[in-house]
C-alpha cells in the first residue's frame, strides 16, 4: 500500500466529517497562530528597542534616579540633583560631554492645537550627546540657557501636531500660557519625536516650578554622558558612581540609589528580557498545543470506535497491523500538519494586521514558522499513536461484529 | 484444499466459558461447494472465521493447502487472508461513501497488485457478478442484492483459493438470495471456485451437494445430497421454514 493511497484514505476520512475535522484542527490552529503572532510581536518590539538603543551610540552613559528596574523591586532611590550634574561636569568635563535634563508636564498650545504634554528642559549639548540633528533653524544656545530665554525646539512630530505642515520657525507657541518662540525643529529619528525642548534654566524658573525642587535644590530627571573615547566607558561608570556617592554622603558599601548604565548594559538587559519573553511564549505555545493534541487524540479515539467495522473489514481483506497503524497515524498527522500550516497563515495574518495598524512592527521569522509547524507535527504523532495503536490491535472477528 | 483436525474453540463471555467448537474434523477439496448448516449458537460462524483465518482454534490443527496455520503471527495470517481467502458477510460490509469499484479494489491495495492492473481486475470481478454498469455507484444507491454482489466481487478480486460466505442470503429476500446463489453456483461449476457458505436455511443449504450439519459445536452429519437445487427453483413445501429446527427453538436461541 503506497503512501499516496494512504494519504488519499486519510484525506477522505478527514473530508467525510469536515466540521468535526475543522473543530479538531482549531485547537492546533489557535495554538500555532498564537505562537507565530506573539513571537513576531515580541521579535518586532524588542528589535525596535534594540535598534533604538544601538542608534544612540556605544559611548553613551545614562544616569537616572528611581526609574530603572532595580528600584522597582525594592532598593531605595534618591533624587538626582542639579548639583550632581555640576560635580560630574567639574570632575569629568574633560572626558565626556554631559547633558542633564528635566522632564516635566506642561500644556503646549498653538492657538487651539496642542502637542505632547511633556516638556524637557535641556542644555545645548543635549543635541550632540543624543546624536540628534536639526531639520530647521538652530538649537538652544548657552545664552538661551543662562539668559532664561523663552525659546523652544520641537521634535518632528510635535512640530507637525502644532503647525500641521507650516514652517514653525520664528512662530510663537504657548507653554503653560506663556509665549515662546520656536527657533528650531529636529530631524525625524523614529523615537522621541514628540519632544518639546526648552532651555533648562528657563524651565526651572518658568515651567516646572515646585515639581523640580527638592529641599530647596533643583532636581534632574536624568544625566546623559557621551564619552569622547568609547573605550573609556567601562572605567567612567565606577568614577561616576563614586562622585554620586560622595555627593549624597553614601558609603561604598551602600547600594547606589541611582542607575548608571551604558548602552551595552542596556542591550544586555534587553536581551535577557527578550529571552524571558521567548521562554514565556514558548510555554504558552506548549500548553495550547498540548490542548490541541488532546483534542486530536479524543477525536481519533471516537473515529476508531466509529470505524471499528471498517477496520475489521480492512483486516479481513488482508491489512496488517502495521498498515492500519500507519493509516491512522497519517490521519492525525495530516490533521495536525494542516492545522499547523493554517495556524501559521492565521498568525502571519495577525502579525501583518498588527504591523499595518502601526502599533509595532511584527516580524515573522522562518525559524518561528519552522518550530511551530514542527511542534504541531510532533503533537500529531504523539497524540495519534495511542488511538492508532488501538485501531491496529482490534481483532478482526470482534471488529466485524461490532455494532 | 483445506483440512481441520479435531479443532476446538473455547472463549470466555464474562465468567461463562463457551465451547463454540468441539473437535471438528473436516476436509474440503478444491472445487467443492459446501454448505454448513446449524441453528444459531451451533458454532458455524466460529468455524467459518477459523477457516478464513480471522480467528485461530484453541486446540487442533488447521491446514490450508497442506500447510498448518498454527503458530503463525498476525501478519502471516493477514497474508493468508490476502492471498487465499475471499470473505462474504451477511451485512455486506461495504465502505460507505466509496464507489462499488473502489470497494472491489480495496483488497488489492493490501496485496500489492500493481495500480495499472487494479482497475482491470476490479472491472472483471464486477462483470463476473453482473454489475459492470454499477461500478461508479455508491453503496447507498444499490439494492441489498447488488451490494452483496459487490461484496462477492471484492472477495473474488484477488483470485482466492476459497470463497467463504457467512449467511450471504441472510439479509436478502428470496429473489435477491437466488441471485447470490446463482453466482456461487456459476463460480463453482464454471470456474471450479471452492465455495464454503454458512446458512441456517435448509433450502439455501440444498443448493449444493455437500451439507455439513453442526449442533452445539459438533459435526452431527456430513452428507452428500443428490440433485442440488439450481438457483431460482421455487422453495418446496417441505422446506417452507426458513430456519433450521423448529420455530420454538429459534426463539430460545434469539
Coordinates of C-alpha atoms in Angstrom, one line a residue, chain A residues 35-398:
Chain A
X35 CA 2.9 31.3 18.9
X36 CA 3.6 32.8 15.5
X37 CA 1.8 36.1 16.2
X38 CA 3.2 36.5 19.7
X39 CA 6.7 35.6 18.7
X40 CA 6.5 38.0 15.8
X41 CA 5.2 40.8 18.0
X42 CA 7.9 40.1 20.6
X43 CA 10.6 39.9 18.0
X44 CA 9.4 43.2 16.4
X45 CA 9.1 45.0 19.7
X46 CA 12.5 44.1 21.0
X47 CA 14.2 44.6 17.7
X48 CA 12.7 48.1 17.6
X49 CA 14.0 48.9 21.1
X50 CA 17.3 47.3 20.3
X51 CA 17.9 49.3 17.2
X52 CA 16.9 52.4 19.0
X53 CA 19.4 51.7 21.8
X54 CA 22.1 50.9 19.3
X55 CA 21.3 54.0 17.4
X56 CA 22.3 56.1 20.4
X57 CA 25.9 55.0 20.1
X58 CA 28.1 52.9 22.3
X59 CA 29.7 55.7 24.2
X60 CA 26.5 56.9 25.9
X61 CA 26.1 56.5 29.7
X62 CA 22.8 57.3 31.3
X63 CA 22.4 58.3 35.0
X64 CA 18.9 58.2 36.3
X65 CA 17.2 58.1 39.7
X66 CA 14.3 55.9 40.6
X67 CA 13.2 54.7 37.2
X68 CA 15.2 51.7 36.4
X69 CA 14.2 48.1 37.2
X70 CA 16.3 47.7 40.3
X71 CA 14.3 50.4 42.0
X72 CA 11.0 48.9 41.0
X73 CA 11.9 45.8 43.1
X74 CA 12.8 47.3 46.4
X75 CA 16.0 49.2 47.0
X76 CA 15.9 52.9 47.7
X77 CA 16.0 55.8 45.4
X78 CA 17.5 59.3 45.8
X79 CA 16.6 62.3 43.8
X80 CA 19.1 63.3 41.1
X81 CA 20.1 66.9 41.8
X82 CA 21.4 69.7 39.6
X83 CA 24.4 69.9 41.9
X84 CA 25.2 66.3 40.9
X85 CA 25.5 67.5 37.3
X86 CA 27.8 70.3 38.4
X87 CA 30.0 67.8 40.3
X88 CA 30.2 65.5 37.3
X89 CA 31.0 68.4 35.0
X90 CA 33.8 69.5 37.2
X91 CA 35.5 66.1 37.5
X92 CA 34.7 64.5 34.2
X93 CA 34.0 67.5 31.9
X94 CA 37.3 66.9 30.0
X95 CA 36.5 63.3 29.2
X96 CA 32.8 63.5 28.3
X97 CA 30.1 65.7 27.1
X98 CA 27.4 65.9 29.8
X99 CA 23.8 66.6 29.2
X100 CA 21.3 66.9 32.1
X101 CA 17.6 67.3 31.5
X102 CA 14.5 67.6 33.5
X103 CA 11.3 66.3 32.1
X104 CA 8.1 68.0 33.3
X105 CA 4.4 68.2 32.4
X106 CA 3.1 71.3 30.8
X107 CA 0.4 72.4 28.4
X108 CA 1.8 73.2 24.9
X109 CA -0.5 75.1 22.6
X110 CA -0.6 76.8 19.3
X111 CA -4.0 78.5 19.2
X112 CA -6.3 75.6 19.7
X113 CA -3.8 72.9 18.6
X114 CA -1.9 71.1 21.3
X115 CA 1.1 68.8 21.4
X116 CA 2.5 66.2 23.7
X117 CA 2.3 67.4 27.3
X118 CA 5.9 66.5 28.3
X119 CA 8.4 69.2 28.1
X120 CA 12.1 68.7 28.6
X121 CA 14.5 71.4 30.0
X122 CA 17.8 70.8 28.3
X123 CA 21.3 72.3 27.9
X124 CA 23.0 72.9 24.5
X125 CA 24.9 69.7 24.4
X126 CA 21.7 67.6 24.6
X127 CA 21.7 67.7 20.8
X128 CA 25.2 66.1 20.3
X129 CA 25.0 63.7 23.2
X130 CA 21.8 62.1 21.8
X131 CA 23.1 62.4 18.2
X132 CA 20.0 64.4 17.1
X133 CA 20.2 66.7 14.2
X134 CA 18.3 69.7 13.2
X135 CA 15.8 69.9 10.3
X136 CA 15.4 73.6 10.5
X137 CA 16.6 76.6 12.5
X138 CA 19.0 76.3 15.4
X139 CA 19.3 74.5 18.7
X140 CA 19.1 76.0 22.2
X141 CA 22.3 78.0 22.9
X142 CA 24.3 78.7 26.0
X143 CA 23.0 82.2 26.0
X144 CA 19.4 81.0 25.8
X145 CA 20.0 78.8 28.9
X146 CA 21.8 81.3 31.0
X147 CA 19.5 84.2 29.9
X148 CA 16.4 82.0 30.6
X149 CA 15.2 82.9 27.1
X150 CA 11.7 81.9 26.0
X151 CA 12.7 79.8 23.1
X152 CA 11.7 76.3 22.1
X153 CA 12.9 73.5 19.8
X154 CA 10.3 71.0 18.6
X155 CA 10.6 67.3 17.8
X156 CA 9.4 66.5 14.3
X157 CA 6.0 65.1 15.3
X158 CA 5.4 67.9 17.8
X159 CA 6.0 70.4 15.0
X160 CA 3.5 68.5 12.9
X161 CA 0.9 68.4 15.7
X162 CA 1.2 72.1 16.4
X163 CA 1.8 73.6 12.9
X164 CA 0.4 71.0 10.5
X165 CA 3.0 71.4 7.8
X166 CA 3.6 75.1 8.2
X167 CA 7.1 76.3 8.9
X168 CA 7.2 76.8 12.6
X169 CA 10.4 78.8 12.7
X170 CA 10.0 82.2 14.4
X171 CA 6.4 81.5 15.2
X172 CA 5.1 81.5 18.7
X173 CA 3.5 78.9 20.9
X174 CA 2.3 78.9 24.4
X175 CA 3.7 76.7 27.2
X176 CA 1.7 76.9 30.4
X177 CA 0.1 80.1 29.0
X178 CA 3.4 81.9 28.3
X179 CA 4.6 82.8 24.9
X180 CA 7.7 81.0 23.5
X181 CA 9.4 81.5 20.1
X182 CA 10.2 78.4 18.0
X183 CA 13.8 78.5 17.0
X184 CA 14.4 75.0 15.6
X185 CA 12.9 71.7 14.6
X186 CA 14.6 68.3 15.0
X187 CA 15.1 65.8 12.2
X188 CA 12.8 62.8 12.5
X189 CA 14.5 60.0 14.3
X190 CA 11.9 57.4 14.9
X191 CA 11.9 57.7 18.6
X192 CA 11.2 60.7 21.0
X193 CA 10.0 62.7 18.0
X194 CA 7.2 64.1 20.2
X195 CA 9.5 66.0 22.5
X196 CA 9.3 69.7 23.2
X197 CA 12.7 71.2 24.3
X198 CA 13.3 74.4 26.2
X199 CA 16.4 75.8 28.0
X200 CA 16.8 74.0 31.4
X201 CA 17.1 77.3 33.3
X202 CA 14.0 78.7 31.6
X203 CA 12.2 75.5 32.7
X204 CA 13.3 75.8 36.3
X205 CA 12.1 79.4 36.6
X206 CA 9.0 79.5 34.4
X207 CA 7.6 76.0 33.7
X208 CA 8.5 73.2 36.2
X209 CA 8.1 75.2 39.5
X210 CA 7.9 73.2 42.6
X211 CA 7.9 69.8 40.8
X212 CA 11.6 70.3 40.0
X213 CA 12.7 71.3 43.6
X214 CA 13.8 69.0 46.4
X215 CA 14.7 70.5 49.7
X216 CA 15.4 73.8 48.0
X217 CA 17.6 72.4 45.3
X218 CA 16.8 71.9 41.6
X219 CA 16.4 68.3 40.5
X220 CA 17.0 66.4 37.3
X221 CA 15.3 63.5 35.6
X222 CA 18.5 62.2 34.0
X223 CA 22.0 63.0 33.2
X224 CA 23.5 61.7 29.9
X225 CA 27.2 61.4 29.3
X226 CA 28.8 60.9 26.0
X227 CA 32.4 59.7 26.4
X228 CA 34.9 61.2 24.0
X229 CA 36.5 57.8 23.8
X230 CA 34.2 54.8 23.6
X231 CA 37.0 52.7 25.2
X232 CA 36.7 54.7 28.4
X233 CA 33.0 53.9 29.0
X234 CA 33.7 51.0 31.4
X235 CA 36.2 53.0 33.5
X236 CA 33.9 56.0 33.6
X237 CA 31.0 54.2 35.2
X238 CA 32.7 53.5 38.5
X239 CA 34.0 57.1 38.6
X240 CA 30.5 58.4 38.1
X241 CA 29.2 56.1 40.8
X242 CA 32.0 57.4 43.1
X243 CA 31.1 61.0 42.5
X244 CA 27.4 60.4 43.1
X245 CA 28.1 58.5 46.4
X246 CA 30.3 61.4 47.5
X247 CA 27.7 64.0 46.7
X248 CA 25.0 62.1 48.5
X249 CA 27.1 61.2 51.5
X250 CA 27.0 57.5 50.9
X251 CA 29.5 54.8 51.8
X252 CA 31.0 52.5 49.2
X253 CA 29.1 49.6 50.8
X254 CA 25.7 51.2 50.4
X255 CA 23.6 50.3 47.4
X256 CA 23.9 53.1 44.9
X257 CA 20.5 54.8 44.8
X258 CA 20.9 55.7 41.1
X259 CA 21.1 53.7 38.0
X260 CA 24.3 54.3 35.9
X261 CA 24.2 52.3 32.8
X262 CA 25.9 52.1 29.4
X263 CA 24.3 51.2 26.2
X264 CA 26.0 47.8 26.2
X265 CA 24.5 47.1 29.6
X266 CA 21.1 48.1 28.4
X267 CA 21.5 45.8 25.4
X268 CA 22.4 43.0 27.7
X269 CA 19.3 43.6 29.9
X270 CA 17.2 43.9 26.8
X271 CA 18.5 40.6 25.6
X272 CA 17.6 38.9 28.9
X273 CA 14.1 40.4 28.7
X274 CA 13.8 39.0 25.2
X275 CA 14.9 35.5 26.2
X276 CA 12.5 35.6 29.2
X277 CA 9.7 36.6 26.8
X278 CA 10.6 33.8 24.4
X279 CA 10.6 31.3 27.2
X280 CA 7.2 32.5 28.4
X281 CA 5.7 32.5 24.9
X282 CA 7.2 29.0 24.4
X283 CA 5.4 27.8 27.5
X284 CA 2.1 29.3 26.3
X285 CA 2.7 27.6 22.9
X286 CA 3.4 24.3 24.6
X287 CA 0.2 24.5 26.6
X288 CA -2.1 25.4 23.7
X289 CA -0.5 22.7 21.5
X290 CA -1.0 20.2 24.3
X291 CA -4.6 21.1 24.5
X292 CA -4.9 20.8 20.7
X293 CA -3.2 17.5 20.8
X294 CA -5.6 16.1 23.4
X295 CA -8.4 17.2 21.1
X296 CA -6.9 15.3 18.2
X297 CA -6.5 12.2 20.4
X298 CA -10.0 12.4 21.6
X299 CA -11.5 12.7 18.1
X300 CA -9.3 10.0 16.8
X301 CA -10.4 7.6 19.5
X302 CA -14.0 8.4 18.7
X303 CA -13.2 7.8 15.0
X304 CA -11.6 4.5 15.7
X305 CA -14.7 3.4 17.6
X306 CA -17.0 4.5 14.8
X307 CA -15.0 2.8 12.2
X308 CA -14.5 -0.4 14.1
X309 CA -16.3 -2.4 11.4
X310 CA -14.3 -0.7 8.7
X311 CA -11.1 -1.6 10.4
X312 CA -12.4 -5.2 10.8
X313 CA -13.1 -5.4 7.1
X314 CA -9.8 -4.0 6.1
X315 CA -8.1 -6.6 8.3
X316 CA -10.4 -9.3 6.9
X317 CA -9.2 -8.5 3.3
X318 CA -5.6 -8.7 4.4
X319 CA -4.5 -5.4 6.0
X320 CA -1.7 -5.9 8.5
X321 CA -1.4 -4.3 11.9
X322 CA 1.3 -2.0 10.6
X323 CA -0.8 -0.8 7.7
X324 CA -3.8 0.1 10.0
X325 CA -1.4 1.8 12.5
X326 CA 0.2 3.8 9.7
X327 CA -3.2 4.8 8.2
X328 CA -4.5 6.3 11.5
X329 CA -1.2 7.9 12.2
X330 CA -1.2 9.5 8.8
X331 CA -4.7 10.8 9.6
X332 CA -3.8 12.5 12.8
X333 CA -0.6 13.7 11.3
X334 CA -2.5 15.2 8.4
X335 CA -4.9 17.0 10.8
X336 CA -2.1 18.4 12.9
X337 CA 0.1 19.4 10.0
X338 CA -2.8 21.0 8.2
X339 CA -3.7 22.8 11.4
X340 CA -0.1 23.9 11.9
X341 CA 0.1 25.3 8.4
X342 CA -3.3 27.1 8.7
X343 CA -2.1 28.3 12.1
X344 CA 1.0 29.8 10.5
X345 CA -1.2 31.6 8.0
X346 CA -3.5 33.0 10.6
X347 CA -0.6 34.0 12.9
X348 CA 1.1 35.7 9.9
X349 CA -2.2 37.5 9.2
X350 CA -2.4 38.7 12.7
X351 CA 1.2 39.9 12.6
X352 CA 0.6 41.7 9.4
X353 CA -2.6 43.3 10.8
X354 CA -0.7 44.5 13.9
X355 CA 2.1 45.9 11.7
X356 CA -0.4 47.6 9.4
X357 CA -2.2 49.2 12.4
X358 CA 1.2 50.9 13.2
X359 CA 1.3 49.6 16.9
X360 CA 4.5 47.9 16.3
X361 CA 6.4 46.1 13.5
X362 CA 5.8 42.4 13.9
X363 CA 8.3 40.2 12.1
X364 CA 7.6 36.6 11.4
X365 CA 10.9 34.8 11.1
X366 CA 11.3 31.5 9.2
X367 CA 12.6 29.9 12.5
X368 CA 9.4 30.6 14.3
X369 CA 7.4 29.1 11.4
X370 CA 9.6 26.0 11.3
X371 CA 9.5 25.5 15.0
X372 CA 5.7 25.8 15.3
X373 CA 5.0 23.5 12.4
X374 CA 7.5 21.0 13.7
X375 CA 5.8 21.1 17.1
X376 CA 2.3 20.7 15.6
X377 CA 3.6 17.7 13.7
X378 CA 5.2 16.2 16.8
X379 CA 1.9 16.7 18.6
X380 CA 0.1 14.8 15.8
X381 CA 2.4 11.9 16.2
X382 CA 2.5 11.8 19.9
X383 CA -1.3 12.0 20.4
X384 CA -2.0 9.9 17.3
X385 CA 0.0 6.9 18.4
X386 CA -2.4 5.7 21.1
X387 CA -5.6 5.7 19.0
X388 CA -3.7 4.3 16.0
X389 CA -2.4 1.5 18.2
X390 CA -5.9 0.8 19.5
X391 CA -7.2 0.6 15.9
X392 CA -4.4 -1.7 14.9
X393 CA -4.9 -4.0 17.9
X394 CA -8.6 -4.7 17.1
X395 CA -9.3 -8.3 16.5
X396 CA -10.9 -8.8 13.1
X397 CA -13.7 -11.2 14.3
X398 CA -14.8 -8.8 17.1

